[in-house]
CSV table of C-alpha atoms and ligand atoms in Angstrom, one decimal:
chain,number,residue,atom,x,y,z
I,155,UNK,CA,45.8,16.0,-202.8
I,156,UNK,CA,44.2,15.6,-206.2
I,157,UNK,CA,40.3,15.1,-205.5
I,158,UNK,CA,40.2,12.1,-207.5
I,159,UNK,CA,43.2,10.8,-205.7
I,160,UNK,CA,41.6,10.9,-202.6
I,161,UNK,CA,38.9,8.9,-203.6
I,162,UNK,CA,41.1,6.3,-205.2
I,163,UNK,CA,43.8,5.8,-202.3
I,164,UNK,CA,40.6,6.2,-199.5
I,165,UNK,CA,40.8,2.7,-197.6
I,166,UNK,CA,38.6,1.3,-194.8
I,167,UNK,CA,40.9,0.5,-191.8
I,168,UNK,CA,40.7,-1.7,-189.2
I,169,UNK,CA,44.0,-1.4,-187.3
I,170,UNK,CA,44.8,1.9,-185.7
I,171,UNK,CA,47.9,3.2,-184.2
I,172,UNK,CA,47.5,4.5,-180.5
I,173,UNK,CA,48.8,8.4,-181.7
I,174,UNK,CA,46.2,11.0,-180.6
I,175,UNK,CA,44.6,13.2,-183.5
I,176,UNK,CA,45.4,16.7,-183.4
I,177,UNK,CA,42.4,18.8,-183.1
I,178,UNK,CA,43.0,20.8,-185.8
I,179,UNK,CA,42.6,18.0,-188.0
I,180,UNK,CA,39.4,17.0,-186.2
I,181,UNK,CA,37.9,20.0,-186.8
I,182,UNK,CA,39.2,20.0,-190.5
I,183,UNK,CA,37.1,16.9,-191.2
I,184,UNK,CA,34.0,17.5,-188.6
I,185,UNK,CA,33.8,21.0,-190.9
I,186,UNK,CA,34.1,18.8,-193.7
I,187,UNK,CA,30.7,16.9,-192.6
I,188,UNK,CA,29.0,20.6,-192.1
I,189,UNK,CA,29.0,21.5,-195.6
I,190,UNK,CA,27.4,18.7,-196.8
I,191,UNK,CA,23.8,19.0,-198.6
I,192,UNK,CA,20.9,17.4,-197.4
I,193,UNK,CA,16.9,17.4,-197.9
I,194,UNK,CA,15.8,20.6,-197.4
I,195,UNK,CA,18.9,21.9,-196.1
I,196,UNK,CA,17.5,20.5,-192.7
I,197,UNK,CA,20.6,19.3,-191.7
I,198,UNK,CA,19.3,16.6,-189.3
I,199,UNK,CA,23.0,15.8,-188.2
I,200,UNK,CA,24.9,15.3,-184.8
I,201,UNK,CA,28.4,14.3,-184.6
I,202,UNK,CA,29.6,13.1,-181.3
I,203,UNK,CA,33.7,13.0,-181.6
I,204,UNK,CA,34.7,10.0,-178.5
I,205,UNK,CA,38.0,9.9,-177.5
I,206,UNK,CA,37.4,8.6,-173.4
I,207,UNK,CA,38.7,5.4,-173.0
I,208,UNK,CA,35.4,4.2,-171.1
I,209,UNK,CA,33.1,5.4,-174.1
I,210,UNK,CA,35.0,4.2,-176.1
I,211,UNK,CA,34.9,0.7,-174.8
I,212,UNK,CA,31.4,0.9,-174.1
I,213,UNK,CA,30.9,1.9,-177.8
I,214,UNK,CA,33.0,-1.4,-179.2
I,215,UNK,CA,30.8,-3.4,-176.9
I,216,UNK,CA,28.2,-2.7,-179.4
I,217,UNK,CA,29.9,-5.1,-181.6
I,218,UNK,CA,32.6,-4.0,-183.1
I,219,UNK,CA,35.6,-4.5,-180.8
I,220,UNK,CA,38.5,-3.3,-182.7
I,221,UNK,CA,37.0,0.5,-182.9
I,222,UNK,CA,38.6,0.6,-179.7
I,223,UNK,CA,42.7,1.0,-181.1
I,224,UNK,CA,41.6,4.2,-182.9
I,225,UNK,CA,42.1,7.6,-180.9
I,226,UNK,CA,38.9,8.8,-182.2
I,227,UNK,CA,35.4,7.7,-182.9
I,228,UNK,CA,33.0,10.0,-184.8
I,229,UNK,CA,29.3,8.9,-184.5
I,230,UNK,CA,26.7,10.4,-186.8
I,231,UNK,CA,23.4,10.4,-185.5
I,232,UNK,CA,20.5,11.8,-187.0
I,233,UNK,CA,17.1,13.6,-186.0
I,234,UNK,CA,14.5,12.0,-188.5
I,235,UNK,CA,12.1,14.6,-187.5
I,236,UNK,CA,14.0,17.4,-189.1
I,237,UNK,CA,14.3,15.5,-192.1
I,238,UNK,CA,12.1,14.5,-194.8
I,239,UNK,CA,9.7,11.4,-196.0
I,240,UNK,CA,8.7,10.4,-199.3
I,241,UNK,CA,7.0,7.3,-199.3
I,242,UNK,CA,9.1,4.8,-197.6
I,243,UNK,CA,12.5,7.0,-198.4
I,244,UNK,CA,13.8,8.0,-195.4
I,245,UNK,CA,16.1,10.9,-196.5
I,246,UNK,CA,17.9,11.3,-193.0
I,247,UNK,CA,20.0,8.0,-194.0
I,248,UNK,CA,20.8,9.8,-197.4
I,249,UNK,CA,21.4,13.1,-195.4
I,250,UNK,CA,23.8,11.3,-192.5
I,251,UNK,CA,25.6,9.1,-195.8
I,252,UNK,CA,26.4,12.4,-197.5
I,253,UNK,CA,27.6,13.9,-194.7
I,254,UNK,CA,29.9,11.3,-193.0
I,255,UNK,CA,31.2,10.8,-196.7
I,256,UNK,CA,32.4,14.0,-196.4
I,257,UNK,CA,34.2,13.7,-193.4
I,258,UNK,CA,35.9,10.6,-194.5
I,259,UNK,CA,37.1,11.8,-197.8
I,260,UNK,CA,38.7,15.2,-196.1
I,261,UNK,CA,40.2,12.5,-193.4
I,262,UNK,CA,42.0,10.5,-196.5
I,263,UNK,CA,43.3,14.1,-197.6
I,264,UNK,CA,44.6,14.8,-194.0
I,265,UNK,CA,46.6,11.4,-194.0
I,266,UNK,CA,44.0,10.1,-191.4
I,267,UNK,CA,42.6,6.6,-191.8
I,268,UNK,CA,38.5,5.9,-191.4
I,269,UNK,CA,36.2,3.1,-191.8
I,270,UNK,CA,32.4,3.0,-192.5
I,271,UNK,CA,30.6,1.1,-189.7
I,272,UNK,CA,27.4,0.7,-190.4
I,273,UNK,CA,26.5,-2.6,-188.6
I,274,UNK,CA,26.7,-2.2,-184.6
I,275,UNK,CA,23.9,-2.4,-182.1
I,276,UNK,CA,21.8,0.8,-182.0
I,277,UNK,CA,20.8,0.4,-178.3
I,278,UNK,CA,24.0,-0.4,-177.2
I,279,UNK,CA,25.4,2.6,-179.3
I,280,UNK,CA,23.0,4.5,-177.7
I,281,UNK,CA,23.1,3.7,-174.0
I,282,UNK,CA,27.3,4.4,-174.3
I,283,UNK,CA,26.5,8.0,-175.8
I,284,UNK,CA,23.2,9.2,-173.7
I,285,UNK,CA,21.8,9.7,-177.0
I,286,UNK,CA,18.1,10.3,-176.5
I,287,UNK,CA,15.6,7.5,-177.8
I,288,UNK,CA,14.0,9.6,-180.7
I,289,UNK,CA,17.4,10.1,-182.1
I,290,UNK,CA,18.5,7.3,-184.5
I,291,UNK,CA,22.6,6.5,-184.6
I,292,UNK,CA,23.1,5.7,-187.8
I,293,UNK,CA,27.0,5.1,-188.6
I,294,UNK,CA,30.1,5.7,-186.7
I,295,UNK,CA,33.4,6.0,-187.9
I,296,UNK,CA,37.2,5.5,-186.3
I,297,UNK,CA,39.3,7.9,-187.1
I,298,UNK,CA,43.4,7.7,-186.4
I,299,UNK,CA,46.4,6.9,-188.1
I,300,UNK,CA,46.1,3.8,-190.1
I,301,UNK,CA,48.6,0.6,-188.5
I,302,UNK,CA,47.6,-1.2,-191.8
I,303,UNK,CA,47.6,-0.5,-195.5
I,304,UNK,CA,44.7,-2.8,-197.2
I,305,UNK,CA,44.9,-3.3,-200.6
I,306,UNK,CA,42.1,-1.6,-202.9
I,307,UNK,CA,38.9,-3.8,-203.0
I,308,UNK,CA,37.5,-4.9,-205.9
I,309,UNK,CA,34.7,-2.7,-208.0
I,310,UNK,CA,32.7,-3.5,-210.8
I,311,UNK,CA,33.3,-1.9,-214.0
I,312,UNK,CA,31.6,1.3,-215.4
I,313,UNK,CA,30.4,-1.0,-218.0
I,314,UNK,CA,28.6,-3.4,-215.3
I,315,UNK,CA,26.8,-0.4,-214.0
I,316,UNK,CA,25.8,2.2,-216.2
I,317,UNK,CA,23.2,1.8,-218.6
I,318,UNK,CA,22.2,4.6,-221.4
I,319,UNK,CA,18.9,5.8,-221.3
I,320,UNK,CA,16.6,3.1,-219.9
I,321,UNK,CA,17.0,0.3,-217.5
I,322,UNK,CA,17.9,-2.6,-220.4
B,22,LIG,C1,27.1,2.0,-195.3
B,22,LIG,C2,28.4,1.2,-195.0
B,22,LIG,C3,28.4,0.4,-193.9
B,22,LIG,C4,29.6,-0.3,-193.6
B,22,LIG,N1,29.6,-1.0,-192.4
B,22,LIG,C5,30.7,-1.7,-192.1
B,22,LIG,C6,30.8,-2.4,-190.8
B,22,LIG,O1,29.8,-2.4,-190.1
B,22,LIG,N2,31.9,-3.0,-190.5
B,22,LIG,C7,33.0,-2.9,-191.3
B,22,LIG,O2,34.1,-3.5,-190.9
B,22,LIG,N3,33.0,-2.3,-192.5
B,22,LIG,C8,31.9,-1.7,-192.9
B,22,LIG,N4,31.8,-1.0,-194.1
B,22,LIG,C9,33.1,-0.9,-194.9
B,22,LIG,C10,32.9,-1.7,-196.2
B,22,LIG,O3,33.1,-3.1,-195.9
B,22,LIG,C11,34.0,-1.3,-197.2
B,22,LIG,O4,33.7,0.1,-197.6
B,22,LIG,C12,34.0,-2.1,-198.5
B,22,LIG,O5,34.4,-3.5,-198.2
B,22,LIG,C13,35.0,-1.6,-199.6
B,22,LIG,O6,36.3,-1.5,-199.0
B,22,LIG,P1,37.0,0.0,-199.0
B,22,LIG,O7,36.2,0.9,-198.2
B,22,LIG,O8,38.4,-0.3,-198.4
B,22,LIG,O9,37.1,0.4,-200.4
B,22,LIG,C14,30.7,-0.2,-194.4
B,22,LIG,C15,30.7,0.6,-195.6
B,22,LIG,C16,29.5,1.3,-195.8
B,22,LIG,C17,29.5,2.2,-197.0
């Protein structure tokens, strides 16, 4: 697909059909996530790709419950420690963003339907995977083949936010 195209048809999707993803295509996207940039090139990324049934659960139970439909979950979890600080920037966020936006834009081209979760509980999250407690989880994704087809949500206009030069 066209690379703008992807961006513009890319939906978050909250209904799943049950169909398994083909690993092919999960590799596609997890190589996807690889390529991305990030401070330093430190690469402070994990991906953890859940498809048991119990994990799965256990995962939902951190508050989202309908992650559970989709075949797949990909969590991204980060090692702060191998990235960087400036001030109160935390660039690992910026680092795991980057990087799971990659994997969700080469899932729209594979016909494969994702959604940005960003609010679940981390020690929830954490207790499901075994993830260690230095080791922050910082957004998880379904990914599976979408049982819905949301219309595009609203964005503000280039003219709302761009400005030329300075801030006013
Ligand atoms: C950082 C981030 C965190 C998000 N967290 C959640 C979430 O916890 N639960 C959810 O249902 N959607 C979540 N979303 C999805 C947004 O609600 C969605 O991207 C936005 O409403 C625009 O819709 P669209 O993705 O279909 O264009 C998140 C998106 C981002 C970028």
């Amino acid at each position: 697909m066209e690379f703008m195209e992807v961006i513009r048809q890319r939906r978050s999707v909250r209904k799943y059909r049950p169909d398994p993803v083909p690993q092919a295509k999960i590799d596609h996207v997890l190589e996807a996530a690889r390529l991305a940039p990030s401070w330093a090139n430190s690469q402070c990324w994990i991906f953890i790709v859940v498809t048991d049934p119990k994990v799965k659960r256990r995962l939902a139970e951190a508050g989202n419950d309908w992650i559970e439909q989709a075949p797949t979950i990909i969590v991204a979890c980060a090692d702060p420690k191998k990235s960087g600080v400036k001030g109160d920037q935390q660039y690992y966020l910026l680092d795991i963003g980057i990087a799971l936006e990659h994997l969700v834009l080469a899932a729209a081209d594979e016909g494969l339907a994702t959604c940005w979760v960003g609010w679940f509980d981390e020690h929830t999250a954490r207790a499901a995977l075994g993830v260690p407690d230095d080791i922050r989880v910082v957004a998880l994704t379904p990914l599976g083949y979408a049982e819905e087809e949301p219309e595009a949500r609203p964005r503000r206009s280039l003219g709302e936010i761009v400005r030329r030069d300075r801030w006013g």
